[in-house]
Amino acid sequence: MVFMKAREKMKIGIFQPNINNYPSIKSKLTKLEDILIQHDLDLLVLPELFLSFYLTKEQVSQYTKEDVQLFKQKVLQISEKFQCHLIYGYPEFANKERFNSVLVTGTQNDIIYNHRKTFLAPNAMEQSLFSKGKNFEIFKIHETLCSTLICYEFEFPEIVRKLARLGAQLILVPTALIEEFKFVSNEMLKTRAFENQIVMVYANYCGKSDSHDFCGNSAIVNEKGEDIFRLGSEEEFAMAEVNFESQV
């Protein structure tokens, strides 16, 4: 099924946290509310595994089903309160499995979409802790056709091309990109956007943990492969009004 594209503008924000800040669930939720009190947004994109932060297997494993459920409930309430869709990564529990997942909230205390990472990064933490997801889907935010990929997934051109052929105008990419692979954000992100004529939102961490050195460089890139904005190597928030009319 191919969707018809609609015309729309959206106010999209990215929060790029320092990996060493916000160690508790409460501190993360407080930061989200602070951002939304100050900024009128339609959409706020957060990094991969935002609930736990992208840390070691032992650190991510400390978060329980109850933690995940509490955070989800609070985020849904925040989305409804501020009428803003939140896109955040988290370790999902399903039966006896864990998934590296991303949740897309609605604005009526509801969930629009939940994506489970299908291509796990080739590192010990992800390979040993998470099971693989199975599919990709298109969903609507307002009238804009969207999809979500997690970090490593968008590096495969055939995946992004498949979503573009299904009508995606906007791909949201929570990520955890380290300094060694900075070219992925600086170069590959622009290529994927241009070759598929879609807008891409890429939300990363910054700072150095015990296990990873994150490069920042979160960005929104338009369908021409141009930066609408790009963050640096420090903790930062930025937003832009993105016009989808040129994609029609």
XYZ file of N, CA and C in Angstrom, residues 5-247:
729
model
N 0.968 11.661 -0.043
C 1.633 12.594 0.844
C 0.803 13.860 1.047
N 0.843 14.384 2.253
C 0.085 15.577 2.586
C 1.043 16.742 2.816
N 0.495 17.957 2.748
C 1.281 19.164 2.959
C 1.159 19.585 4.417
N 2.298 19.944 5.016
C 2.259 20.301 6.417
C 3.599 20.869 6.853
N 3.534 21.658 7.916
C 4.731 22.095 8.620
C 4.671 21.525 10.025
N 5.846 21.183 10.572
C 5.908 20.684 11.946
C 7.089 21.318 12.666
N 6.867 21.633 13.938
C 7.940 22.134 14.799
C 8.584 20.935 15.490
N 9.830 20.644 15.092
C 10.530 19.437 15.543
C 11.738 19.831 16.380
N 11.871 19.192 17.530
C 13.015 19.439 18.394
C 13.837 18.191 18.622
N 15.116 18.376 18.922
C 16.028 17.309 19.330
C 16.662 17.714 20.654
N 16.670 16.780 21.594
C 17.462 16.969 22.808
C 18.632 16.013 22.770
N 19.843 16.582 22.841
C 21.086 15.810 22.834
C 21.691 15.862 24.241
N 21.436 14.842 25.075
C 21.937 14.873 26.453
C 23.381 14.411 26.564
N 24.058 14.924 27.587
C 25.350 14.363 27.953
C 25.109 13.030 28.649
N 25.842 12.016 28.261
C 25.624 10.658 28.762
C 25.813 10.557 30.278
N 26.508 11.514 30.872
C 26.785 11.470 32.304
C 25.755 12.210 33.152
N 24.792 12.845 32.522
C 23.763 13.589 33.246
C 22.478 12.768 33.381
N 21.565 13.230 34.223
C 20.222 12.640 34.376
C 20.278 11.148 34.718
N 20.867 10.784 35.835
C 21.035 9.364 36.170
C 19.751 8.670 36.610
N 18.736 9.431 36.984
C 17.492 8.828 37.472
C 16.350 9.048 36.493
N 15.329 8.227 36.628
C 14.119 8.409 35.823
C 13.508 9.782 36.088
N 13.453 10.169 37.352
C 12.864 11.458 37.706
C 13.597 12.616 37.044
N 14.925 12.559 37.025
C 15.695 13.657 36.418
C 15.459 13.738 34.913
N 15.291 12.615 34.258
C 14.999 12.620 32.821
C 13.625 13.236 32.554
N 12.632 12.832 33.339
C 11.285 13.363 33.156
C 11.235 14.866 33.431
N 11.951 15.299 34.464
C 12.000 16.729 34.787
C 12.611 17.525 33.641
N 13.664 16.994 33.027
C 14.296 17.675 31.897
C 13.347 17.781 30.714
N 12.603 16.721 30.433
C 11.643 16.766 29.326
C 10.595 17.844 29.565
N 10.075 17.903 30.775
C 9.075 18.931 31.086
C 9.676 20.327 30.967
N 10.903 20.503 31.417
C 11.553 21.804 31.315
C 11.657 22.258 29.859
N 12.029 21.334 28.973
C 12.130 21.668 27.549
C 10.775 22.089 27.000
N 9.736 21.333 27.336
C 8.422 21.586 26.756
C 7.738 22.799 27.375
N 8.101 23.169 28.582
C 7.605 24.414 29.166
C 8.147 25.618 28.383
N 9.377 25.505 27.937
C 10.043 26.628 27.271
C 9.817 26.676 25.772
N 9.441 25.551 25.163
C 9.371 25.492 23.704
C 8.067 24.838 23.249
N 7.432 25.456 22.284
C 6.196 24.928 21.694
C 6.569 23.999 20.546
N 6.410 22.698 20.762
C 6.842 21.702 19.790
C 5.689 20.805 19.367
N 5.769 20.312 18.142
C 4.890 19.223 17.696
C 5.522 17.864 17.984
N 6.860 17.858 17.994
C 7.591 16.591 18.037
C 8.924 16.817 18.737
N 9.270 15.901 19.663
C 10.571 15.953 20.326
C 11.215 14.579 20.225
N 12.412 14.531 19.631
C 13.108 13.265 19.398
C 14.287 13.154 20.363
N 14.397 11.986 20.988
C 15.408 11.699 22.006
C 16.263 10.518 21.559
N 17.422 10.302 22.175
C 18.324 9.255 21.687
C 17.866 7.815 21.955
N 18.631 6.912 21.405
C 18.461 5.470 21.599
C 18.600 5.114 23.082
N 17.709 4.251 23.569
C 17.732 3.795 24.968
C 17.745 4.971 25.952
N 16.957 5.992 25.662
C 16.945 7.194 26.497
C 16.559 6.887 27.937
N 15.639 5.955 28.146
C 15.211 5.641 29.503
C 16.394 5.210 30.374
N 17.208 4.320 29.869
C 18.343 3.783 30.624
C 19.652 4.494 30.310
N 19.673 5.228 29.185
C 20.874 5.717 28.530
C 21.654 4.523 27.977
N 22.458 4.816 26.945
C 23.195 3.763 26.238
C 24.497 3.485 26.987
N 24.406 2.581 27.971
C 25.511 2.291 28.875
C 25.935 0.830 28.735
N 26.514 0.254 29.742
C 26.953 -1.138 29.684
C 25.761 -2.082 29.869
N 25.987 -3.341 29.551
C 24.938 -4.351 29.742
C 24.461 -4.376 31.185
N 25.379 -4.305 32.118
C 25.019 -4.365 33.529
C 24.186 -3.155 33.940
N 24.523 -1.988 33.432
C 23.783 -0.775 33.782
C 22.388 -0.756 33.152
N 22.302 -1.137 31.891
C 20.989 -1.172 31.218
C 20.097 -2.227 31.872
N 20.684 -3.345 32.287
C 19.922 -4.449 32.879
C 19.322 -4.101 34.235
N 19.807 -3.054 34.858
C 19.282 -2.661 36.161
C 17.843 -2.140 36.084
N 17.416 -1.731 34.897
C 16.066 -1.193 34.748
C 15.062 -2.338 34.613
N 14.011 -2.278 35.415
C 13.036 -3.358 35.513
C 11.805 -3.077 34.652
N 10.947 -4.075 34.559
C 9.663 -3.883 33.876
C 8.873 -2.745 34.512
N 8.947 -2.655 35.825
C 8.225 -1.607 36.542
C 8.781 -0.221 36.205
N 10.088 -0.123 36.063
C 10.697 1.143 35.661
C 10.222 1.557 34.269
N 10.227 0.592 33.362
C 9.816 0.862 31.988
C 8.360 1.314 31.942
N 7.505 0.642 32.691
C 6.087 0.984 32.702
C 5.840 2.353 33.332
N 6.534 2.643 34.417
C 6.394 3.948 35.068
C 6.816 5.074 34.132
N 7.953 4.889 33.494
C 8.450 5.923 32.578
C 7.469 6.129 31.428
N 6.960 5.039 30.890
C 5.999 5.128 29.788
C 4.751 5.907 30.204
N 4.207 5.605 31.354
C 3.015 6.295 31.848
C 3.269 7.786 32.004
N 4.419 8.140 32.575
C 4.747 9.546 32.785
C 4.954 10.284 31.463
N 5.623 9.634 30.523
C 5.867 10.260 29.228
C 4.559 10.468 28.472
N 3.652 9.500 28.539
C 2.349 9.669 27.899
C 1.597 10.849 28.504
N 1.695 11.015 29.796
C 1.045 12.155 30.450
C 1.670 13.479 30.027
N 2.993 13.502 29.913
C 3.681 14.715 29.462
C 3.286 15.055 28.031
N 3.213 14.047 27.176
C 2.807 14.270 25.780
C 1.415 14.877 25.699
N 0.523 14.354 26.508
C -0.844 14.890 26.505
C -0.870 16.311 27.066
N -0.163 16.544 28.152
C -0.152 17.860 28.796
C 0.341 18.942 27.852
N 1.402 18.653 27.101
C 2.020 19.657 26.229
C 1.627 19.488 24.761
N 0.780 18.501 24.464
C 0.345 18.241 23.087
C 1.543 18.131 22.150
N 2.494 17.321 22.577
C 3.718 17.108 21.818
C 4.003 15.615 21.735
N 4.303 15.133 20.550
C 4.693 13.734 20.361
C 6.139 13.547 20.804
N 6.378 12.553 21.644
C 7.730 12.236 22.112
C 8.193 10.925 21.494
N 9.422 10.906 21.052
C 10.023 9.717 20.457
C 11.255 9.379 21.292
N 11.205 8.264 22.003
C 12.318 7.937 22.898
C 12.645 6.451 22.849
N 13.920 6.149 23.058
C 14.369 4.762 23.097
C 14.312 4.198 24.503
N 14.081 2.891 24.584
C 13.987 2.250 25.900
C 14.192 0.748 25.771
N 14.592 0.070 26.856
C 14.696 -1.394 26.838
C 13.317 -2.004 27.124
N 12.723 -2.588 26.112
C 11.362 -3.119 26.216
C 11.376 -4.578 26.689
N 10.505 -4.892 27.604
C 10.290 -6.268 28.038
C 9.059 -6.824 27.323
N 9.195 -8.017 26.759
C 8.063 -8.684 26.118
C 8.214 -10.182 26.345
N 7.310 -10.721 27.158
C 7.434 -12.111 27.596
C 8.805 -12.302 28.256
N 9.625 -13.206 27.747
C 10.927 -13.444 28.365
C 12.062 -12.772 27.584
N 11.699 -11.882 26.664
C 12.699 -11.227 25.828
C 12.804 -9.739 26.152
N 13.973 -9.177 25.805
C 14.161 -7.733 25.817
C 14.401 -7.264 24.394
N 13.889 -6.067 24.081
C 14.124 -5.455 22.778
C 14.674 -4.046 22.968
N 15.508 -3.645 22.030
C 15.961 -2.265 21.947
C 14.906 -1.529 21.134
N 14.057 -0.771 21.790
C 12.841 -0.264 21.155
C 12.754 1.257 21.197
N 11.866 1.769 20.362
C 11.531 3.193 20.352
C 10.022 3.336 20.390
N 9.555 4.198 21.271
C 8.126 4.463 21.414
C 7.808 5.831 20.833
N 6.717 5.905 20.085
C 6.201 7.167 19.551
C 4.872 7.444 20.236
N 4.805 8.494 21.018
C 3.583 8.791 21.759
C 2.607 9.609 20.926
N 1.319 9.428 21.231
C 0.304 10.333 20.733
C 0.146 11.493 21.694
N -0.910 12.276 21.501
C -1.154 13.417 22.387
C -2.454 13.255 23.164
N -2.999 12.044 23.172
C -4.230 11.753 23.913
C -3.974 10.636 24.925
N -2.793 10.666 25.539
C -2.378 9.612 26.461
C -2.377 8.246 25.772
N -1.884 8.240 24.522
C -1.918 7.034 23.698
C -0.569 6.809 23.030
N -0.426 5.625 22.431
C 0.787 5.244 21.718
C 0.464 5.136 20.233
N 1.270 5.809 19.409
C 1.093 5.724 17.957
C 1.821 4.517 17.383
N 3.033 4.284 17.883
C 3.845 3.225 17.271
C 4.946 2.806 18.227
N 5.294 1.538 18.182
C 6.435 1.001 18.928
C 7.298 0.196 17.958
N 8.558 0.596 17.841
C 9.473 -0.079 16.910
C 10.545 -0.828 17.672
N 10.762 -2.079 17.296
C 11.821 -2.905 17.880
C 12.968 -3.019 16.879
N 14.163 -2.703 17.340
C 15.335 -2.670 16.462
C 15.559 -4.031 15.810
N 15.655 -4.025 14.489
C 15.768 -5.268 13.728
C 17.221 -5.662 13.439
N 18.086 -4.671 13.321
C 19.509 -4.925 13.087
C 20.272 -4.387 14.294
N 20.667 -5.300 15.170
C 21.380 -4.902 16.375
C 22.830 -4.535 16.053
N 23.335 -3.532 16.758
C 24.724 -3.123 16.551
C 25.664 -4.287 16.895
N 26.776 -4.395 16.195
C 27.715 -5.507 16.432
C 28.597 -5.252 17.652
N 27.950 -5.090 18.814
C 28.716 -4.954 20.057
C 28.150 -5.912 21.100
N 28.924 -6.169 22.136
C 28.557 -7.193 23.113
C 27.283 -6.846 23.862
N 27.098 -5.571 24.193
C 25.915 -5.172 24.969
C 24.627 -5.512 24.228
N 24.495 -5.032 22.999
C 23.251 -5.263 22.257
C 23.073 -6.731 21.888
N 24.128 -7.363 21.428
C 24.017 -8.747 20.959
C 23.641 -9.704 22.085
N 24.100 -9.432 23.293
C 23.824 -10.343 24.400
C 22.543 -10.013 25.159
N 22.087 -8.764 25.065
C 20.966 -8.333 25.891
C 19.633 -8.335 25.149
N 19.650 -8.054 23.848
C 18.404 -7.822 23.128
C 18.113 -8.884 22.065
N 16.820 -9.101 21.856
C 16.347 -9.900 20.720
C 16.095 -8.964 19.545
N 15.986 -9.525 18.353
C 15.771 -8.723 17.149
C 14.288 -8.503 16.895
N 13.944 -7.296 16.481
C 12.599 -7.024 15.994
C 12.421 -7.580 14.593
N 11.221 -7.371 14.019
C 10.920 -8.064 12.758
C 10.445 -7.172 11.624
N 10.006 -5.957 11.891
C 9.430 -5.211 10.775
C 9.584 -3.708 10.937
N 9.232 -3.002 9.854
C 9.216 -1.542 9.805
C 7.828 -1.118 9.343
N 7.343 -0.004 9.860
C 5.999 0.444 9.491
C 5.973 1.943 9.252
N 4.947 2.356 8.529
C 4.656 3.769 8.301
C 3.503 4.164 9.218
N 3.593 5.352 9.806
C 2.510 5.865 10.635
C 2.396 7.372 10.400
N 1.314 7.942 10.845
C 1.086 9.371 10.661
C 1.274 10.139 11.958
N 1.945 11.279 11.857
C 1.904 12.290 12.902
C 1.303 13.524 12.254
N 0.151 13.925 12.740
C -0.687 14.913 12.054
C -0.977 14.345 10.658
N -0.541 15.029 9.615
C -0.773 14.505 8.266
C 0.522 14.055 7.593
N 1.591 14.007 8.346
C 2.890 13.644 7.789
C 3.147 12.154 7.955
N 3.598 11.512 6.896
C 3.888 10.088 6.911
C 5.297 9.853 7.451
N 5.389 9.058 8.504
C 6.637 8.911 9.254
C 7.017 7.448 9.404
N 8.282 7.243 9.758
C 8.723 5.947 10.239
C 9.876 6.178 11.199
N 10.243 5.122 11.918
C 11.308 5.205 12.902
C 12.326 4.096 12.651
N 13.595 4.483 12.684
C 14.698 3.539 12.653
C 15.594 3.827 13.850
N 16.339 2.823 14.283
C 17.207 2.997 15.448
C 18.661 2.835 15.021
N 19.408 3.920 15.073
C 20.864 3.931 14.911
C 21.331 3.109 13.713
N 21.895 1.946 13.957
C 22.523 1.093 12.952
C 21.599 0.771 11.780
N 20.293 0.712 12.021
C 19.346 0.323 10.970
C 19.386 1.261 9.773
N 19.501 2.568 10.026
C 19.407 3.507 8.911
C 20.652 3.472 8.022
N 21.708 2.818 8.482
C 22.923 2.733 7.686
C 22.775 1.772 6.501
N 21.717 0.971 6.493
C 21.444 0.051 5.385
C 20.549 0.763 4.363
N 21.061 1.079 3.180
C 20.291 1.885 2.220
C 18.982 1.244 1.782
N 18.940 -0.097 1.736
C 17.721 -0.754 1.268
C 16.561 -0.569 2.241
N 16.848 -0.404 3.530
C 15.778 -0.196 4.508
C 15.150 1.178 4.327
N 15.989 2.184 4.206
C 15.475 3.543 4.025
C 14.736 3.656 2.691
N 15.257 3.010 1.664
C 14.595 3.052 0.357
C 13.212 2.399 0.414
N 13.105 1.296 1.127
C 11.806 0.629 1.276
C 10.788 1.554 1.925
N 11.189 2.259 2.970
C 10.279 3.173 3.660
C 9.903 4.348 2.764
N 10.869 4.840 2.003
C 10.582 5.938 1.080
C 9.578 5.511 0.018
N 9.708 4.294 -0.480
C 8.769 3.797 -1.493
C 7.365 3.621 -0.925
N 7.278 3.391 0.378
C 5.973 3.287 1.036
C 5.366 4.659 1.328
N 6.124 5.712 1.039
C 5.578 7.057 1.169
C 6.116 7.870 2.326
N 7.093 7.357 3.072
C 7.603 8.091 4.229
C 8.163 9.447 3.813
N 7.768 10.482 4.540
C 8.307 11.825 4.351
C 9.338 12.170 5.421
N 9.209 11.517 6.565
C 10.005 11.863 7.738
C 10.441 10.577 8.436
N 11.746 10.415 8.617
C 12.259 9.262 9.354
C 12.959 9.759 10.613
N 12.542 9.214 11.734
C 13.031 9.612 13.044
C 14.051 8.575 13.506
N 15.255 9.015 13.865
C 16.347 8.086 14.142
C 16.969 8.377 15.512
N 16.456 7.805 16.573
C 17.194 7.825 17.845
C 18.465 6.996 17.691
N 19.584 7.522 18.186
C 20.853 6.851 17.931
C 21.771 6.954 19.142
N 22.889 6.241 19.078
C 23.941 6.303 20.090
C 25.264 6.162 19.345
N 25.645 7.222 18.656
C 26.787 7.194 17.740
C 28.060 7.650 18.453
N 29.101 6.846 18.328
C 30.360 7.168 18.995
C 31.306 7.908 18.042
N 32.347 8.506 18.632
C 33.262 9.377 17.898
C 33.902 8.662 16.701
N 34.198 7.390 16.850
C 34.855 6.628 15.774
C 34.042 6.628 14.485
N 32.714 6.696 14.616
C 31.843 6.610 13.441
C 31.120 7.925 13.164
N 31.756 9.019 13.495
C 31.160 10.348 13.326
C 30.752 10.627 11.881
N 31.459 10.019 10.929
C 31.134 10.215 9.517
C 29.708 9.773 9.188
N 29.156 8.863 9.982
C 27.784 8.409 9.736
C 26.817 9.579 9.805
N 26.966 10.409 10.823
C 26.118 11.592 10.953
C 26.511 12.678 9.967
N 27.795 12.903 9.799
C 28.254 14.007 8.955
C 28.031 13.769 7.473
N 28.086 12.515 7.047
C 28.033 12.221 5.616
C 26.876 11.295 5.241
N 26.793 10.142 5.880
C 25.789 9.157 5.505
C 24.365 9.670 5.701
N 24.133 10.414 6.771
C 22.798 10.944 7.041
C 22.315 11.827 5.893
N 23.193 12.662 5.391
C 22.836 13.549 4.277
C 22.557 12.744 3.006
N 23.363 11.708 2.792
C 23.168 10.861 1.606
C 21.822 10.155 1.647
N 21.481 9.562 2.794
C 20.201 8.857 2.911
C 19.028 9.810 2.670
N 19.106 11.015 3.205
C 18.023 11.979 3.021
C 17.895 12.370 1.555
N 19.018 12.677 0.898
C 18.981 13.141 -0.490
C 18.564 12.044 -1.454
N 19.131 10.854 -1.318
C 18.849 9.810 -2.293
C 17.417 9.304 -2.210
N 16.757 9.541 -1.062
C 15.368 9.107 -0.899
C 14.374 10.257 -0.835
N 14.898 11.492 -0.895
C 14.044 12.686 -0.889
C 13.126 12.719 0.334
N 13.723 12.523 1.499
C 12.983 12.539 2.758
C 13.737 13.371 3.799
N 13.009 13.801 4.828
C 13.609 14.498 5.961
C 14.019 13.457 7.003
N 15.220 13.641 7.572
C 15.694 12.720 8.595
C 16.049 13.495 9.860
N 15.598 12.968 11.002
C 15.881 13.569 12.306
C 16.726 12.581 13.088
N 17.914 13.010 13.483
C 18.934 12.124 14.048
C 19.306 12.638 15.434
N 18.922 11.900 16.491
C 19.109 12.359 17.874
C 20.121 11.481 18.592
N 21.233 12.076 18.996
C 22.367 11.342 19.570
C 22.684 11.842 20.981
N 23.612 11.155 21.642
C 24.195 11.602 22.902
C 25.481 12.380 22.631
N 25.978 13.032 23.681
C 27.324 13.569 23.680
C 27.987 13.163 25.001
N 29.283 13.384 25.105
C 29.982 13.056 26.339
C 30.614 11.677 26.310
N 31.461 11.421 27.296
C 32.217 10.170 27.361
C 31.847 9.404 28.623
N 31.362 8.186 28.442
C 31.058 7.301 29.566
C 32.230 6.354 29.785
N 32.072 5.412 30.692
C 33.128 4.416 30.911
C 33.319 3.511 29.700
N 32.268 3.393 28.889
C 32.314 2.438 27.786
C 32.264 3.062 26.396
N 31.796 4.317 26.277
C 31.618 4.916 24.952
C 31.961 6.405 24.967
N 32.468 6.874 23.817
C 32.731 8.297 23.606
C 31.779 8.789 22.525
N 30.674 9.430 22.930
C 29.626 9.826 21.992
C 29.971 11.151 21.313
N 29.630 11.250 20.035
C 30.110 12.367 19.217
C 29.125 13.509 19.072
N 27.906 13.406 19.619
C 26.942 14.476 19.385
C 26.533 14.502 17.918
N 26.572 15.710 17.307
C 26.253 15.864 15.883
C 24.818 15.469 15.547
N 23.925 15.584 16.489
C 22.506 15.393 16.183
C 22.092 16.423 15.125
N 21.117 16.064 14.298
C 20.778 16.969 13.195
C 19.392 16.676 12.636
N 18.836 17.696 11.987
C 17.715 17.509 11.070
C 18.236 17.846 9.682
N 18.067 16.902 8.759
C 18.542 17.064 7.388
C 17.339 17.009 6.450
N 17.262 17.953 5.519
C 16.110 17.983 4.613
C 16.304 17.052 3.417
N 15.285 17.028 2.560
C 15.303 16.089 1.440
C 16.343 16.433 0.377
N 16.959 17.614 0.473
C 18.039 17.989 -0.429
C 19.405 17.585 0.124
N 19.404 16.959 1.291
C 20.657 16.584 1.922
C 21.328 17.740 2.635
N 20.555 18.773 2.969
C 21.087 19.963 3.625
C 20.716 19.952 5.111
N 21.639 20.412 5.944
C 21.337 20.547 7.364
C 20.326 21.661 7.590
N 19.224 21.332 8.235
C 18.326 22.369 8.740
C 18.936 22.928 10.022
N 19.434 22.067 10.861
C 20.362 22.440 11.924
C 21.189 21.232 12.300
N 22.323 21.500 12.945
C 23.219 20.435 13.409
C 23.830 20.879 14.735
N 23.775 19.995 15.720
C 24.347 20.293 17.022
C 25.828 19.932 17.058
N 26.512 20.408 18.085
C 27.938 20.145 18.215
C 28.228 18.976 19.131
N 29.247 19.116 19.959
C 29.697 18.005 20.804
C 29.290 18.170 22.262
N 28.482 19.186 22.571
C 28.040 19.436 23.939
C 26.537 19.171 24.085
N 26.082 19.065 25.340
C 24.639 18.911 25.564
C 23.909 20.140 25.024
N 22.802 19.866 24.316
C 22.125 20.967 23.649
C 20.719 20.541 23.238
N 19.854 21.546 23.129
C 18.527 21.376 22.529
C 18.428 22.337 21.360
N 17.767 21.893 20.302
C 17.484 22.786 19.174
C 16.167 22.373 18.546
N 15.552 23.312 17.855
C 14.284 23.041 17.174
C 14.222 23.821 15.879
N 13.352 23.349 14.986
C 13.126 24.041 13.718
C 11.738 23.722 13.220
N 11.164 24.632 12.467
C 9.913 24.346 11.775
C 10.255 23.748 10.416
N 9.803 22.548 10.188
C 10.148 21.816 8.969
C 8.947 21.819 8.029
N 9.213 22.216 6.797
C 8.184 22.322 5.772
C 8.241 21.095 4.861
N 7.134 20.372 4.785
C 7.092 19.159 3.966
C 6.463 19.404 2.591
N 6.107 20.635 2.291
C 5.437 20.918 1.014
C 6.302 20.594 -0.183
N 7.618 20.799 -0.039
C 8.508 20.584 -1.190
C 8.616 19.124 -1.574
N 8.139 18.223 -0.690
C 8.220 16.784 -1.005
C 7.046 16.319 -1.854
